């Protein structure tokens, strides 16, 4: 029962965060946007045409009335329809792009974890050696490198000069995914690797590791069954933050690599002042990040059974 109470509290917090994001994006889009500039040609922007357009879009109501209508529709699962492209439902357009964003995000996470955790463990076990020094040096370089600049450099060398990968899009299948996944996941790789290294160093000096060795357990069992599991707890926390950053960072990477995902849809919709599409896209991303962090909080009990919901 204690676990479900904790889960309910975290779920309410996640819903509140999404509500704050939805409210913010609603007011910001209406304060800085000007849909008449994109929906009407310059020679059509007569006062009567502008007023008729605003009535059709529901923008003639006072701002607080628009906000109430927005919240009522949102509560019913109605995210509105795009003001462009024949009035396509916003969620339908996002669904077409979400698969691409999901593939890119998963590829970035897999790339980061697959390299970061082994490298962090090895750096901790070989502390003070050339391997540890190289790992820390790469970590500094990786954290200082902007993802968009790295993406552009990889396009120039590996796509343009060498021709190993396509310059953008996803038409080439798996080959199209490699460069954007590396550019997206490198920063998280470095952060996870450093956290894994510090966690392993701390755990290897604890009493229960010395006790396990005194019992005659092999070093492989001590490291794999005892040390790694305890060292990964802060990594799980970092993973939740990393997934959120990967989802947010995909906006820039999708523009650099012309990747047809939700991030690129958001940028295109902002330039076109397509309020419903911007609102729906950002709300979906915020909900995804909140859900990921909720799952990470719940997963603490699986990583370390000593943790109980009340203590967490």
GROMACS .gro file of C-alpha atoms in nm:
model
  312
    1UNK     CA    1   0.000   0.000   0.000
    2UNK     CA    2   0.288   0.232   0.078
    3UNK     CA    3   0.425   0.183  -0.273
    4UNK     CA    4   0.094   0.271  -0.439
    5UNK     CA    5   0.057   0.583  -0.224
    6UNK     CA    6   0.403   0.694  -0.335
    7UNK     CA    7   0.316   0.611  -0.696
    8UNK     CA    8  -0.006   0.813  -0.677
    9UNK     CA    9   0.177   1.116  -0.535
   10UNK     CA   10   0.439   1.102  -0.809
   11UNK     CA   11   0.167   1.063  -1.072
   12UNK     CA   12  -0.016   1.372  -0.945
   13UNK     CA   13   0.312   1.565  -0.953
   14UNK     CA   14   0.371   1.455  -1.313
   15UNK     CA   15   0.021   1.568  -1.414
   16UNK     CA   16   0.077   1.904  -1.244
   17UNK     CA   17   0.405   1.953  -1.433
   18UNK     CA   18   0.231   1.882  -1.765
   19UNK     CA   19  -0.044   2.130  -1.669
   20UNK     CA   20   0.215   2.402  -1.600
   21UNK     CA   21   0.385   2.333  -1.934
   22UNK     CA   22   0.051   2.341  -2.119
   23UNK     CA   23  -0.043   2.672  -1.957
   24UNK     CA   24   0.295   2.827  -2.032
   25UNK     CA   25   0.300   2.725  -2.397
   26UNK     CA   26  -0.059   2.848  -2.443
   27UNK     CA   27   0.009   3.200  -2.320
   28UNK     CA   28   0.355   3.233  -2.474
   29UNK     CA   29   0.234   3.126  -2.818
   30UNK     CA   30  -0.048   3.382  -2.814
   31UNK     CA   31   0.166   3.663  -2.681
   32UNK     CA   32   0.443   3.629  -2.940
   33UNK     CA   33   0.267   3.465  -3.235
   34UNK     CA   34   0.093   3.630  -3.529
   35UNK     CA   35  -0.096   3.370  -3.735
   36UNK     CA   36  -0.225   3.629  -3.984
   37UNK     CA   37   0.128   3.670  -4.118
   38UNK     CA   38   0.143   3.308  -4.233
   39UNK     CA   39  -0.219   3.223  -4.304
   40UNK     CA   40  -0.294   3.530  -4.515
   41UNK     CA   41  -0.103   3.658  -4.814
   42UNK     CA   42   0.020   4.019  -4.787
   43UNK     CA   43  -0.245   4.146  -5.028
   44UNK     CA   44  -0.522   3.971  -4.829
   45UNK     CA   45  -0.447   4.126  -4.490
   46UNK     CA   46  -0.735   4.369  -4.494
   47UNK     CA   47  -0.898   4.442  -4.156
   48UNK     CA   48  -1.218   4.255  -4.238
   49UNK     CA   49  -1.022   3.950  -4.364
   50UNK     CA   50  -0.803   3.948  -4.052
   51UNK     CA   51  -1.107   3.973  -3.825
   52UNK     CA   52  -1.285   3.692  -4.010
   53UNK     CA   53  -0.976   3.471  -3.981
   54UNK     CA   54  -0.947   3.536  -3.609
   55UNK     CA   55  -1.313   3.442  -3.563
   56UNK     CA   56  -1.262   3.120  -3.758
   57UNK     CA   57  -0.963   3.031  -3.538
   58UNK     CA   58  -1.134   3.134  -3.214
   59UNK     CA   59  -0.883   3.411  -3.148
   60UNK     CA   60  -1.149   3.682  -3.124
   61UNK     CA   61  -1.241   3.572  -2.771
   62UNK     CA   62  -1.068   3.731  -2.471
   63UNK     CA   63  -0.752   3.552  -2.368
   64UNK     CA   64  -0.901   3.402  -2.052
   65UNK     CA   65  -1.193   3.262  -2.252
   66UNK     CA   66  -0.954   3.107  -2.504
   67UNK     CA   67  -0.763   2.954  -2.215
   68UNK     CA   68  -1.079   2.804  -2.066
   69UNK     CA   69  -1.176   2.653  -2.400
   70UNK     CA   70  -0.824   2.517  -2.440
   71UNK     CA   71  -0.829   2.347  -2.098
   72UNK     CA   72  -1.178   2.205  -2.155
   73UNK     CA   73  -1.077   2.056  -2.489
   74UNK     CA   74  -0.751   1.926  -2.341
   75UNK     CA   75  -0.937   1.753  -2.059
   76UNK     CA   76  -1.141   1.571  -2.323
   77UNK     CA   77  -0.831   1.464  -2.513
   78UNK     CA   78  -0.885   1.718  -2.791
   79UNK     CA   79  -0.551   1.880  -2.879
   80UNK     CA   80  -0.699   2.074  -3.169
   81UNK     CA   81  -0.624   2.065  -3.538
   82UNK     CA   82  -0.344   2.222  -3.736
   83UNK     CA   83  -0.425   2.557  -3.893
   84UNK     CA   84  -0.227   2.448  -4.198
   85UNK     CA   85  -0.239   2.146  -4.425
   86UNK     CA   86  -0.616   2.110  -4.439
   87UNK     CA   87  -0.680   2.102  -4.065
   88UNK     CA   88  -0.502   1.777  -3.979
   89UNK     CA   89  -0.567   1.671  -3.615
   90UNK     CA   90  -0.260   1.767  -3.412
   91UNK     CA   91  -0.225   1.430  -3.240
   92UNK     CA   92  -0.244   1.246  -3.573
   93UNK     CA   93   0.039   1.459  -3.715
   94UNK     CA   94   0.245   1.408  -3.399
   95UNK     CA   95   0.183   1.033  -3.408
   96UNK     CA   96   0.335   1.015  -3.755
   97UNK     CA   97   0.649   1.192  -3.629
   98UNK     CA   98   0.667   1.037  -3.280
   99UNK     CA   99   0.790   0.702  -3.415
  100UNK     CA  100   1.093   0.871  -3.571
  101UNK     CA  101   1.169   1.068  -3.255
  102UNK     CA  102   1.127   0.753  -3.046
  103UNK     CA  103   1.371   0.562  -3.267
  104UNK     CA  104   1.627   0.841  -3.243
  105UNK     CA  105   1.590   0.874  -2.865
  106UNK     CA  106   1.619   0.499  -2.805
  107UNK     CA  107   1.922   0.480  -3.032
  108UNK     CA  108   2.088   0.765  -2.840
  109UNK     CA  109   2.017   0.597  -2.505
  110UNK     CA  110   2.141   0.258  -2.623
  111UNK     CA  111   2.459   0.415  -2.763
  112UNK     CA  112   2.523   0.606  -2.438
  113UNK     CA  113   2.457   0.317  -2.198
  114UNK     CA  114   2.629   0.049  -2.405
  115UNK     CA  115   2.957   0.241  -2.394
  116UNK     CA  116   2.928   0.446  -2.075
  117UNK     CA  117   2.864   0.171  -1.821
  118UNK     CA  118   3.148  -0.065  -1.930
  119UNK     CA  119   3.392   0.226  -1.968
  120UNK     CA  120   3.297   0.366  -1.628
  121UNK     CA  121   3.343   0.027  -1.460
  122UNK     CA  122   3.679  -0.032  -1.627
  123UNK     CA  123   3.801   0.318  -1.540
  124UNK     CA  124   3.709   0.260  -1.175
  125UNK     CA  125   3.872  -0.083  -1.158
  126UNK     CA  126   4.185   0.047  -1.335
  127UNK     CA  127   4.199   0.370  -1.136
  128UNK     CA  128   4.518   0.567  -1.192
  129UNK     CA  129   4.616   0.378  -1.508
  130UNK     CA  130   4.636   0.509  -1.863
  131UNK     CA  131   4.285   0.369  -1.928
  132UNK     CA  132   4.142   0.576  -1.644
  133UNK     CA  133   4.326   0.885  -1.764
  134UNK     CA  134   4.201   0.843  -2.121
  135UNK     CA  135   3.843   0.792  -2.000
  136UNK     CA  136   3.853   1.114  -1.798
  137UNK     CA  137   4.012   1.302  -2.087
  138UNK     CA  138   3.742   1.185  -2.328
  139UNK     CA  139   3.480   1.281  -2.069
  140UNK     CA  140   3.605   1.640  -2.058
  141UNK     CA  141   3.614   1.666  -2.437
  142UNK     CA  142   3.270   1.510  -2.472
  143UNK     CA  143   3.102   1.743  -2.223
  144UNK     CA  144   3.263   2.049  -2.383
  145UNK     CA  145   3.145   1.962  -2.736
  146UNK     CA  146   2.807   2.107  -2.845
  147UNK     CA  147   2.587   1.838  -2.998
  148UNK     CA  148   2.486   2.050  -3.299
  149UNK     CA  149   2.852   2.127  -3.383
  150UNK     CA  150   2.944   1.760  -3.349
  151UNK     CA  151   2.655   1.671  -3.578
  152UNK     CA  152   2.769   1.916  -3.844
  153UNK     CA  153   3.128   1.791  -3.824
  154UNK     CA  154   3.019   1.429  -3.855
  155UNK     CA  155   2.805   1.515  -4.156
  156UNK     CA  156   3.101   1.687  -4.318
  157UNK     CA  157   3.355   1.409  -4.258
  158UNK     CA  158   3.155   1.086  -4.260
  159UNK     CA  159   2.874   1.179  -4.499
  160UNK     CA  160   3.017   1.439  -4.739
  161UNK     CA  161   3.388   1.353  -4.748
  162UNK     CA  162   3.381   0.976  -4.694
  163UNK     CA  163   3.028   0.901  -4.810
  164UNK     CA  164   2.976   0.634  -4.543
  165UNK     CA  165   2.643   0.767  -4.422
  166UNK     CA  166   2.361   0.982  -4.564
  167UNK     CA  167   2.366   1.353  -4.484
  168UNK     CA  168   2.013   1.354  -4.344
  169UNK     CA  169   1.666   1.206  -4.342
  170UNK     CA  170   1.580   0.847  -4.259
  171UNK     CA  171   1.545   0.699  -4.606
  172UNK     CA  172   1.860   0.488  -4.566
  173UNK     CA  173   1.720   0.301  -4.264
  174UNK     CA  174   1.968   0.202  -3.995
  175UNK     CA  175   2.257   0.388  -4.161
  176UNK     CA  176   2.059   0.712  -4.133
  177UNK     CA  177   2.026   0.659  -3.758
  178UNK     CA  178   2.393   0.618  -3.666
  179UNK     CA  179   2.523   0.975  -3.692
  180UNK     CA  180   2.228   1.151  -3.523
  181UNK     CA  181   2.224   0.889  -3.245
  182UNK     CA  182   2.595   0.950  -3.173
  183UNK     CA  183   2.553   1.327  -3.178
  184UNK     CA  184   2.249   1.303  -2.950
  185UNK     CA  185   2.390   1.050  -2.706
  186UNK     CA  186   2.752   1.163  -2.665
  187UNK     CA  187   2.691   1.414  -2.387
  188UNK     CA  188   2.483   1.162  -2.192
  189UNK     CA  189   2.747   0.895  -2.252
  190UNK     CA  190   3.008   1.112  -2.086
  191UNK     CA  191   2.786   1.201  -1.790
  192UNK     CA  192   2.682   0.839  -1.730
  193UNK     CA  193   3.041   0.716  -1.763
  194UNK     CA  194   3.172   0.961  -1.502
  195UNK     CA  195   2.888   0.879  -1.265
  196UNK     CA  196   2.944   0.505  -1.309
  197UNK     CA  197   3.315   0.547  -1.240
  198UNK     CA  198   3.262   0.749  -0.922
  199UNK     CA  199   2.990   0.510  -0.803
  200UNK     CA  200   3.210   0.206  -0.857
  201UNK     CA  201   3.506   0.366  -0.678
  202UNK     CA  202   3.285   0.445  -0.379
  203UNK     CA  203   3.124   0.100  -0.369
  204UNK     CA  204   3.452  -0.091  -0.402
  205UNK     CA  205   3.576   0.068  -0.078
  206UNK     CA  206   3.273  -0.036   0.130
  207UNK     CA  207   3.261  -0.302   0.401
  208UNK     CA  208   3.023  -0.538   0.224
  209UNK     CA  209   3.260  -0.568  -0.074
  210UNK     CA  210   3.546  -0.658   0.162
  211UNK     CA  211   3.316  -0.910   0.333
  212UNK     CA  212   3.224  -1.067  -0.001
  213UNK     CA  213   3.591  -1.107  -0.087
  214UNK     CA  214   3.663  -1.252   0.257
  215UNK     CA  215   3.400  -1.518   0.193
  216UNK     CA  216   3.604  -1.638  -0.101
  217UNK     CA  217   3.379  -1.511  -0.381
  218UNK     CA  218   3.551  -1.463  -0.712
  219UNK     CA  219   3.629  -1.108  -0.823
  220UNK     CA  220   3.388  -1.145  -1.114
  221UNK     CA  221   3.102  -1.233  -0.877
  222UNK     CA  222   3.195  -0.955  -0.636
  223UNK     CA  223   3.195  -0.696  -0.911
  224UNK     CA  224   2.905  -0.824  -1.120
  225UNK     CA  225   2.662  -0.933  -0.849
  226UNK     CA  226   2.738  -0.688  -0.567
  227UNK     CA  227   2.938  -0.383  -0.674
  228UNK     CA  228   2.777  -0.298  -1.007
  229UNK     CA  229   2.421  -0.326  -0.879
  230UNK     CA  230   2.482  -0.078  -0.599
  231UNK     CA  231   2.690   0.155  -0.814
  232UNK     CA  232   2.414   0.182  -1.076
  233UNK     CA  233   2.159   0.344  -0.844
  234UNK     CA  234   2.277   0.702  -0.913
  235UNK     CA  235   2.310   0.604  -1.279
  236UNK     CA  236   1.939   0.520  -1.284
  237UNK     CA  237   1.867   0.870  -1.154
  238UNK     CA  238   2.092   1.016  -1.421
  239UNK     CA  239   1.920   0.801  -1.682
  240UNK     CA  240   1.587   0.966  -1.608
  241UNK     CA  241   1.742   1.310  -1.652
  242UNK     CA  242   1.929   1.189  -1.960
  243UNK     CA  243   1.613   1.066  -2.128
  244UNK     CA  244   1.453   1.403  -2.066
  245UNK     CA  245   1.752   1.584  -2.213
  246UNK     CA  246   1.760   1.347  -2.509
  247UNK     CA  247   1.394   1.416  -2.584
  248UNK     CA  248   1.451   1.790  -2.557
  249UNK     CA  249   1.786   1.779  -2.738
  250UNK     CA  250   1.634   1.589  -3.028
  251UNK     CA  251   1.479   1.917  -3.143
  252UNK     CA  252   1.821   2.053  -3.244
  253UNK     CA  253   1.957   1.723  -3.375
  254UNK     CA  254   1.649   1.667  -3.588
  255UNK     CA  255   1.702   2.006  -3.752
  256UNK     CA  256   2.073   1.938  -3.813
  257UNK     CA  257   2.012   1.595  -3.968
  258UNK     CA  258   1.676   1.679  -4.132
  259UNK     CA  259   1.524   1.402  -3.920
  260UNK     CA  260   1.142   1.391  -3.960
  261UNK     CA  261   1.054   1.381  -3.590
  262UNK     CA  262   0.849   1.578  -3.339
  263UNK     CA  263   1.134   1.823  -3.274
  264UNK     CA  264   1.146   1.931  -3.635
  265UNK     CA  265   0.766   1.953  -3.638
  266UNK     CA  266   0.780   2.193  -3.341
  267UNK     CA  267   1.031   2.423  -3.513
  268UNK     CA  268   0.833   2.426  -3.839
  269UNK     CA  269   0.510   2.497  -3.650
  270UNK     CA  270   0.668   2.783  -3.455
  271UNK     CA  271   0.784   2.953  -3.773
  272UNK     CA  272   0.435   2.911  -3.920
  273UNK     CA  273   0.255   3.029  -3.603
  274UNK     CA  274   0.055   2.707  -3.596
  275UNK     CA  275  -0.056   2.736  -3.231
  276UNK     CA  276  -0.244   2.404  -3.197
  277UNK     CA  277   0.047   2.205  -3.340
  278UNK     CA  278   0.303   2.381  -3.119
  279UNK     CA  279   0.087   2.331  -2.810
  280UNK     CA  280   0.017   1.964  -2.878
  281UNK     CA  281   0.379   1.882  -2.964
  282UNK     CA  282   0.526   2.044  -2.654
  283UNK     CA  283   0.259   1.893  -2.427
  284UNK     CA  284   0.330   1.546  -2.567
  285UNK     CA  285   0.706   1.593  -2.512
  286UNK     CA  286   0.648   1.721  -2.157
  287UNK     CA  287   0.420   1.427  -2.080
  288UNK     CA  288   0.681   1.187  -2.217
  289UNK     CA  289   0.955   1.336  -1.998
  290UNK     CA  290   0.728   1.331  -1.690
  291UNK     CA  291   0.637   0.967  -1.757
  292UNK     CA  292   1.001   0.868  -1.796
  293UNK     CA  293   1.095   1.030  -1.465
  294UNK     CA  294   0.801   0.860  -1.296
  295UNK     CA  295   0.915   0.521  -1.422
  296UNK     CA  296   1.271   0.593  -1.310
  297UNK     CA  297   1.152   0.676  -0.958
  298UNK     CA  298   0.955   0.352  -0.944
  299UNK     CA  299   1.249   0.151  -1.078
  300UNK     CA  300   1.464   0.234  -0.773
  301UNK     CA  301   1.307  -0.059  -0.589
  302UNK     CA  302   1.412  -0.295  -0.868
  303UNK     CA  303   1.770  -0.173  -0.876
  304UNK     CA  304   1.817  -0.180  -0.498
  305UNK     CA  305   1.552  -0.371  -0.298
  306UNK     CA  306   1.671  -0.205   0.024
  307UNK     CA  307   1.502   0.114  -0.087
  308UNK     CA  308   1.141   0.150   0.020
  309UNK     CA  309   0.890   0.393  -0.117
  310UNK     CA  310   0.867   0.588   0.207
  311UNK     CA  311   1.242   0.642   0.226
  312UNK     CA  312   1.257   0.738  -0.143
   0.00000   0.00000   0.00000
